[in-house]
């Protein structure tokens, strides 16, 4: 494999790793919020607590910020639900493109990596 192809493959694998890590992080956070049904209620309060620790909010500010975060969190969650399948499809297309440039032996190892990333 030429140095240029090696560089391209390395960049693609790095991009895939970043995308997979980002997707896994967002997915894990989302699952933690959804698990048990009460996590979504804790998220705004946790964010307010974090802001309060760093900004020393007054009681009035704290109440206003909590309302804002609750309202926006619901909208962000709805938006994320809309793009989740698009992100997964893009990651899958990236995997398919990478697999095309690999040798058969590399494809086997790459497939094992993909399986671990998805928790299989």
Coordinates of C-alpha atoms in Angstrom, one line a residue:
X1 CA 0.0 0.0 0.0
X2 CA 1.4 3.4 -0.9
X3 CA 2.0 6.0 1.8
X4 CA -0.9 8.1 0.4
X5 CA -3.3 5.2 0.7
X6 CA -2.0 4.4 4.2
X7 CA -2.6 8.0 5.2
X8 CA -6.1 7.9 3.8
X9 CA -6.9 4.7 5.6
X10 CA -5.4 6.0 8.9
X11 CA -7.5 9.2 8.6
X12 CA -10.7 7.3 7.9
X13 CA -10.1 4.9 10.8
X14 CA -9.4 7.9 13.1
X15 CA -12.6 9.6 11.8
X16 CA -14.6 6.5 12.4
X17 CA -13.2 6.1 15.8
X18 CA -14.1 9.7 16.7
X19 CA -17.6 9.3 15.2
X20 CA -18.1 6.0 17.0
X21 CA -16.9 7.5 20.3
X22 CA -19.1 10.5 20.0
X23 CA -22.1 8.4 19.1
X24 CA -21.4 6.0 21.9
X25 CA -21.1 8.9 24.4
X26 CA -24.3 10.5 23.3
X27 CA -26.1 7.2 23.2
X28 CA -24.8 6.3 26.7
X29 CA -25.9 9.6 28.1
X30 CA -29.3 9.3 26.4
X31 CA -29.7 5.8 27.8
X32 CA -28.8 6.9 31.3
X33 CA -31.4 9.6 31.1
X34 CA -34.1 7.2 29.8
X35 CA -33.2 4.3 32.2
X36 CA -35.7 4.2 35.0
X37 CA -37.8 7.0 33.6
X38 CA -36.7 9.5 36.3
X39 CA -33.2 10.3 34.8
X40 CA -34.7 12.9 32.5
X41 CA -36.0 14.8 35.5
X42 CA -32.5 14.7 37.2
X43 CA -30.6 16.0 34.1
X44 CA -31.8 19.6 34.4
X45 CA -31.2 19.7 38.1
X46 CA -27.7 18.3 37.7
X47 CA -27.0 21.0 35.0
X48 CA -28.3 23.7 37.3
X49 CA -26.2 22.4 40.2
X50 CA -23.1 22.5 38.0
X51 CA -23.8 26.0 36.8
X52 CA -24.6 27.1 40.4
X53 CA -21.2 25.7 41.6
X54 CA -19.3 27.6 38.9
X55 CA -21.4 30.8 38.8
X56 CA -22.8 31.2 42.3
X57 CA -26.4 31.7 41.1
X58 CA -28.9 33.5 43.2
X59 CA -32.1 31.6 44.1
X60 CA -34.0 33.5 41.5
X61 CA -31.4 32.9 38.8
X62 CA -31.3 29.2 39.8
X63 CA -35.1 28.9 39.4
X64 CA -35.0 30.7 36.0
X65 CA -32.1 28.6 34.7
X66 CA -33.8 25.4 35.7
X67 CA -36.9 26.3 33.8
X68 CA -34.8 27.2 30.7
X69 CA -32.8 24.0 30.9
X70 CA -35.9 21.8 31.3
X71 CA -37.6 23.5 28.3
X72 CA -34.5 23.3 26.1
X73 CA -33.6 19.8 27.1
X74 CA -36.9 18.5 25.9
X75 CA -36.4 20.2 22.5
X76 CA -32.8 19.0 22.2
X77 CA -33.9 15.5 23.0
X78 CA -36.6 15.7 20.3
X79 CA -34.0 16.9 17.8
X80 CA -31.6 14.1 18.7
X81 CA -34.3 11.6 18.2
X82 CA -34.7 12.9 14.6
X83 CA -31.0 12.6 13.7
X84 CA -30.0 9.4 15.5
X85 CA -30.8 7.1 12.6
X86 CA -29.0 9.5 10.2
X87 CA -25.9 9.4 12.4
X88 CA -26.0 5.6 12.5
X89 CA -26.4 5.4 8.7
X90 CA -23.5 7.7 8.2
X91 CA -21.3 5.6 10.5
X92 CA -22.4 2.5 8.6
X93 CA -21.5 4.1 5.2
X94 CA -18.1 5.1 6.6
X95 CA -17.5 1.5 7.8
X96 CA -18.4 0.2 4.3
X97 CA -16.1 2.6 2.6
X98 CA -13.2 1.7 4.9
X99 CA -13.8 -2.1 4.4
X100 CA -13.4 -1.6 0.6
X101 CA -9.8 -0.4 1.0
X102 CA -8.7 -3.2 3.4
X103 CA -7.2 -6.5 2.6
X104 CA -9.3 -9.6 3.4
X105 CA -7.3 -10.2 6.6
X106 CA -7.8 -6.5 7.6
X107 CA -11.5 -6.7 6.9
X108 CA -11.8 -9.6 9.4
X109 CA -10.0 -7.6 12.1
X110 CA -12.0 -4.5 11.2
X111 CA -15.3 -6.4 11.5
X112 CA -14.2 -7.6 15.0
X113 CA -13.5 -3.9 15.9
X114 CA -16.9 -2.9 14.7
X115 CA -18.6 -5.7 16.6
X116 CA -16.9 -4.5 19.9
X117 CA -17.9 -0.9 19.2
X118 CA -21.5 -1.9 19.0
X119 CA -21.4 -4.1 22.1
X120 CA -21.8 -7.4 20.2

